[in-house]
Phi, psi and omega in degrees: 000154172259155186285353182209135186304330192278359179271143191223102174285138188229137183252125188242117183288330176287115189285156188109156178293317187293323166305310178306303184294324177292307187297319184298301181290355171274339174272348188299146186256344186282175172275353183220126188254119171257116176276125174216146187273176191267002175253014180257137173254091192288148174299164196287338184256020193280310186300315171313309178292333167287331176301312181294317178299319174287327187284335178277326181221076189295332174296026188213163162261153183229131186258101177280163185273151191228127179263105191274002172061040177314330177306337182258007180260099188259339176291138174316309179288324173289332175304301177310316173282343175293319183281330175291334191257343180312310175269006181250359173275350183215143181293183178278346182217149185286143183097334172307134177279129184265155172294138183299340169308330186265016184274090191255130185273352178296343172199075173216151182236148187212140165315129186283342176297309194295316193293315176308313190307304187279353183101001180073202188278149187276113187293000172292333175275096182243014171244211177293123158075153157092357168289339185288318179283341176289329181279335176304304183310297183306321167299322176300304191302326177293345164116022183253134178283155179254111180261145172285106177248077186293341174308328180275081190247169179201151177267123169283122185271006185259129172279100191307128172244156188299317184309323181309323185284343183275322176285330186285320189287330174299310186293337181304320190302322183298324181270012193290336176302317175298313175306314181300339187277353184295107187257320187289149188303325178285338165269356171281333178288330176293311186293329168310316186301314174304324192284338175289334174296316178291337173292318178292323175311312194286343184089002175280081187295329181294320182288324168306306183291329164303320187281320189277352177286000000 
């Protein structure tokens, strides 16, 4: 049994995060949808912080803070990635507008009507990742700013291992067909970043350094 009557589990038969998230926001009854990964442990006031932000400024998305436990990343490659990404995932201060690249589904909320208007997540992304900034870009194009809300925080309980890079980037290949459709310059720049990640997995460090700098 569930601790609250308003909690309603929904099972989606189609595998993958995109299908699950699309099913989730379509089933949602409220005016705001919060996307959060299954390895997130939200702070006790995380949901309240998101809701309060939407009440203050409804026509916006809100990016909550995620503690990625960088101190647990012990492999040299993992440490290198941590140092490269530590200052890029989130803006510097609360209330600052973030880039659509930073629309990260581990902890982000949007008006349900806006997500529906832009069509939700692209089902062409069937593997790991990068469907979230694509949705962020569509919301950005629709006029919704992405506001940093570090007060709404969550802990990532997953410890990143070197093998994770292999699994994730192999899954990236499944989604390359969707990425190949990105023609506008902002999305093309992000596609180049993804190629850098694949170069890192192949051991092509010069290409990876060029792409990830």
